[in-house]
Amino acid sequence: MGEQIDQLQKLKNKLEKDKQNVKSELEDLRAQLDHAQKGKASAEKLSKQLEQQLSDLQVKLDDSFKQINDVTSQKTKLFGENSDLVK
């Protein structure tokens, strides 16, 4: 009977140790998950900021092309008027 009690106590101790190991591993995994979630949120925020910057730059680029086209048209018109005046 005493031997059975010893075996049960050893088994209980082993299970308690295993339980603590699992708890510790779970805490580590939760910390890793939390870190990953924060990293994901940060990356998503940065992505949105960069997308907005890209959009803003695209608008500026489109405006610059429009200005270039307007100036080119004016230049062509002025060359034509100048040509008419020289004749």
JSON list of C-alpha atoms in Angstrom, two decimals:
[
{"chain": "A", "resi": 1, "resn": "MET", "atom": "CA", "xyz": [0.00, 0.00, 0.00]},
{"chain": "A", "resi": 2, "resn": "GLY", "atom": "CA", "xyz": [2.84, 2.41, 0.86]},
{"chain": "A", "resi": 3, "resn": "GLU", "atom": "CA", "xyz": [4.49, 1.61, -2.48]},
{"chain": "A", "resi": 4, "resn": "GLN", "atom": "CA", "xyz": [1.29, 2.53, -4.34]},
{"chain": "A", "resi": 5, "resn": "ILE", "atom": "CA", "xyz": [1.10, 5.79, -2.44]},
{"chain": "A", "resi": 6, "resn": "ASP", "atom": "CA", "xyz": [4.72, 6.55, -3.39]},
{"chain": "A", "resi": 7, "resn": "GLN", "atom": "CA", "xyz": [4.00, 5.77, -7.06]},
{"chain": "A", "resi": 8, "resn": "LEU", "atom": "CA", "xyz": [0.88, 7.91, -7.01]},
{"chain": "A", "resi": 9, "resn": "GLN", "atom": "CA", "xyz": [2.80, 10.74, -5.35]},
{"chain": "A", "resi": 10, "resn": "LYS", "atom": "CA", "xyz": [5.56, 10.49, -7.99]},
{"chain": "A", "resi": 11, "resn": "LEU", "atom": "CA", "xyz": [2.93, 10.48, -10.73]},
{"chain": "A", "resi": 12, "resn": "LYS", "atom": "CA", "xyz": [1.22, 13.48, -9.15]},
{"chain": "A", "resi": 13, "resn": "ASN", "atom": "CA", "xyz": [4.54, 15.33, -8.91]},
{"chain": "A", "resi": 14, "resn": "LYS", "atom": "CA", "xyz": [5.33, 14.52, -12.54]},
{"chain": "A", "resi": 15, "resn": "LEU", "atom": "CA", "xyz": [1.91, 15.72, -13.66]},
{"chain": "A", "resi": 16, "resn": "GLU", "atom": "CA", "xyz": [2.29, 18.92, -11.64]},
{"chain": "A", "resi": 17, "resn": "LYS", "atom": "CA", "xyz": [5.67, 19.52, -13.27]},
{"chain": "A", "resi": 18, "resn": "ASP", "atom": "CA", "xyz": [4.19, 18.84, -16.73]},
{"chain": "A", "resi": 19, "resn": "LYS", "atom": "CA", "xyz": [1.32, 21.18, -15.90]},
{"chain": "A", "resi": 20, "resn": "GLN", "atom": "CA", "xyz": [3.75, 23.96, -14.96]},
{"chain": "A", "resi": 21, "resn": "ASN", "atom": "CA", "xyz": [5.73, 23.38, -18.16]},
{"chain": "A", "resi": 22, "resn": "VAL", "atom": "CA", "xyz": [2.55, 23.62, -20.23]},
{"chain": "A", "resi": 23, "resn": "LYS", "atom": "CA", "xyz": [1.52, 26.80, -18.38]},
{"chain": "A", "resi": 24, "resn": "SER", "atom": "CA", "xyz": [4.93, 28.32, -19.00]},
{"chain": "A", "resi": 25, "resn": "GLU", "atom": "CA", "xyz": [4.82, 27.37, -22.67]},
{"chain": "A", "resi": 26, "resn": "LEU", "atom": "CA", "xyz": [1.31, 28.81, -22.95]},
{"chain": "A", "resi": 27, "resn": "GLU", "atom": "CA", "xyz": [2.47, 32.10, -21.42]},
{"chain": "A", "resi": 28, "resn": "ASP", "atom": "CA", "xyz": [5.36, 32.24, -23.88]},
{"chain": "A", "resi": 29, "resn": "LEU", "atom": "CA", "xyz": [3.02, 31.57, -26.80]},
{"chain": "A", "resi": 30, "resn": "ARG", "atom": "CA", "xyz": [0.61, 34.25, -25.60]},
{"chain": "A", "resi": 31, "resn": "ALA", "atom": "CA", "xyz": [3.48, 36.74, -25.38]},
{"chain": "A", "resi": 32, "resn": "GLN", "atom": "CA", "xyz": [4.61, 35.80, -28.89]},
{"chain": "A", "resi": 33, "resn": "LEU", "atom": "CA", "xyz": [1.05, 36.16, -30.19]},
{"chain": "A", "resi": 34, "resn": "ASP", "atom": "CA", "xyz": [0.70, 39.57, -28.54]},
{"chain": "A", "resi": 35, "resn": "HIS", "atom": "CA", "xyz": [4.01, 40.68, -30.05]},
{"chain": "A", "resi": 36, "resn": "ALA", "atom": "CA", "xyz": [2.96, 39.41, -33.48]},
{"chain": "A", "resi": 37, "resn": "GLN", "atom": "CA", "xyz": [-0.41, 41.18, -33.25]},
{"chain": "A", "resi": 38, "resn": "LYS", "atom": "CA", "xyz": [1.26, 44.46, -32.29]},
{"chain": "A", "resi": 39, "resn": "GLY", "atom": "CA", "xyz": [3.71, 44.04, -35.16]},
{"chain": "A", "resi": 40, "resn": "LYS", "atom": "CA", "xyz": [0.85, 43.37, -37.56]},
{"chain": "A", "resi": 41, "resn": "ALA", "atom": "CA", "xyz": [-1.05, 46.45, -36.37]},
{"chain": "A", "resi": 42, "resn": "SER", "atom": "CA", "xyz": [2.07, 48.57, -36.75]},
{"chain": "A", "resi": 43, "resn": "ALA", "atom": "CA", "xyz": [2.72, 47.20, -40.25]},
{"chain": "A", "resi": 44, "resn": "GLU", "atom": "CA", "xyz": [-0.89, 47.85, -41.27]},
{"chain": "A", "resi": 45, "resn": "LYS", "atom": "CA", "xyz": [-0.69, 51.42, -39.97]},
{"chain": "A", "resi": 46, "resn": "LEU", "atom": "CA", "xyz": [2.55, 52.01, -41.87]},
{"chain": "A", "resi": 47, "resn": "SER", "atom": "CA", "xyz": [1.03, 50.46, -45.00]},
{"chain": "A", "resi": 48, "resn": "LYS", "atom": "CA", "xyz": [-1.94, 52.83, -44.83]},
{"chain": "A", "resi": 49, "resn": "GLN", "atom": "CA", "xyz": [0.37, 55.81, -44.35]},
{"chain": "A", "resi": 50, "resn": "LEU", "atom": "CA", "xyz": [2.49, 54.78, -47.32]},
{"chain": "A", "resi": 51, "resn": "GLU", "atom": "CA", "xyz": [-0.60, 54.22, -49.47]},
{"chain": "A", "resi": 52, "resn": "GLN", "atom": "CA", "xyz": [-1.78, 57.74, -48.58]},
{"chain": "A", "resi": 53, "resn": "GLN", "atom": "CA", "xyz": [1.64, 59.18, -49.42]},
{"chain": "A", "resi": 54, "resn": "LEU", "atom": "CA", "xyz": [1.61, 57.33, -52.73]},
{"chain": "A", "resi": 55, "resn": "SER", "atom": "CA", "xyz": [-1.86, 58.66, -53.50]},
{"chain": "A", "resi": 56, "resn": "ASP", "atom": "CA", "xyz": [-0.80, 62.21, -52.63]},
{"chain": "A", "resi": 57, "resn": "LEU", "atom": "CA", "xyz": [2.30, 61.92, -54.81]},
{"chain": "A", "resi": 58, "resn": "GLN", "atom": "CA", "xyz": [0.22, 60.54, -57.68]},
{"chain": "A", "resi": 59, "resn": "VAL", "atom": "CA", "xyz": [-2.08, 63.57, -57.45]},
{"chain": "A", "resi": 60, "resn": "LYS", "atom": "CA", "xyz": [0.96, 65.89, -57.49]},
{"chain": "A", "resi": 61, "resn": "LEU", "atom": "CA", "xyz": [2.45, 64.02, -60.43]},
{"chain": "A", "resi": 62, "resn": "ASP", "atom": "CA", "xyz": [-0.82, 64.23, -62.36]},
{"chain": "A", "resi": 63, "resn": "ASP", "atom": "CA", "xyz": [-0.99, 67.96, -61.61]},
{"chain": "A", "resi": 64, "resn": "SER", "atom": "CA", "xyz": [2.60, 68.41, -62.78]},
{"chain": "A", "resi": 65, "resn": "PHE", "atom": "CA", "xyz": [1.85, 66.61, -66.05]},
{"chain": "A", "resi": 66, "resn": "LYS", "atom": "CA", "xyz": [-1.20, 68.83, -66.55]},
{"chain": "A", "resi": 67, "resn": "GLN", "atom": "CA", "xyz": [0.92, 71.93, -65.97]},
{"chain": "A", "resi": 68, "resn": "ILE", "atom": "CA", "xyz": [3.55, 70.65, -68.41]},
{"chain": "A", "resi": 69, "resn": "ASN", "atom": "CA", "xyz": [0.87, 70.04, -71.03]},
{"chain": "A", "resi": 70, "resn": "ASP", "atom": "CA", "xyz": [-0.60, 73.51, -70.44]},
{"chain": "A", "resi": 71, "resn": "VAL", "atom": "CA", "xyz": [2.82, 75.16, -70.77]},
{"chain": "A", "resi": 72, "resn": "THR", "atom": "CA", "xyz": [3.59, 73.12, -73.88]},
{"chain": "A", "resi": 73, "resn": "SER", "atom": "CA", "xyz": [0.27, 74.21, -75.41]},
{"chain": "A", "resi": 74, "resn": "GLN", "atom": "CA", "xyz": [0.98, 77.85, -74.56]},
{"chain": "A", "resi": 75, "resn": "LYS", "atom": "CA", "xyz": [4.47, 77.54, -76.00]},
{"chain": "A", "resi": 76, "resn": "THR", "atom": "CA", "xyz": [3.13, 76.06, -79.24]},
{"chain": "A", "resi": 77, "resn": "LYS", "atom": "CA", "xyz": [0.49, 78.80, -79.44]},
{"chain": "A", "resi": 78, "resn": "LEU", "atom": "CA", "xyz": [3.08, 81.54, -78.83]},
{"chain": "A", "resi": 79, "resn": "PHE", "atom": "CA", "xyz": [5.43, 80.09, -81.45]},
{"chain": "A", "resi": 80, "resn": "GLY", "atom": "CA", "xyz": [2.53, 80.11, -83.88]},
{"chain": "A", "resi": 81, "resn": "GLU", "atom": "CA", "xyz": [1.64, 83.73, -83.05]},
{"chain": "A", "resi": 82, "resn": "ASN", "atom": "CA", "xyz": [5.29, 84.74, -83.24]},
{"chain": "A", "resi": 83, "resn": "SER", "atom": "CA", "xyz": [5.60, 83.04, -86.61]},
{"chain": "A", "resi": 84, "resn": "ASP", "atom": "CA", "xyz": [2.56, 84.96, -87.86]},
{"chain": "A", "resi": 85, "resn": "LEU", "atom": "CA", "xyz": [4.02, 88.27, -86.63]},
{"chain": "A", "resi": 86, "resn": "VAL", "atom": "CA", "xyz": [7.40, 87.64, -88.25]},
{"chain": "A", "resi": 87, "resn": "LYS", "atom": "CA", "xyz": [5.81, 87.12, -91.68]}
]
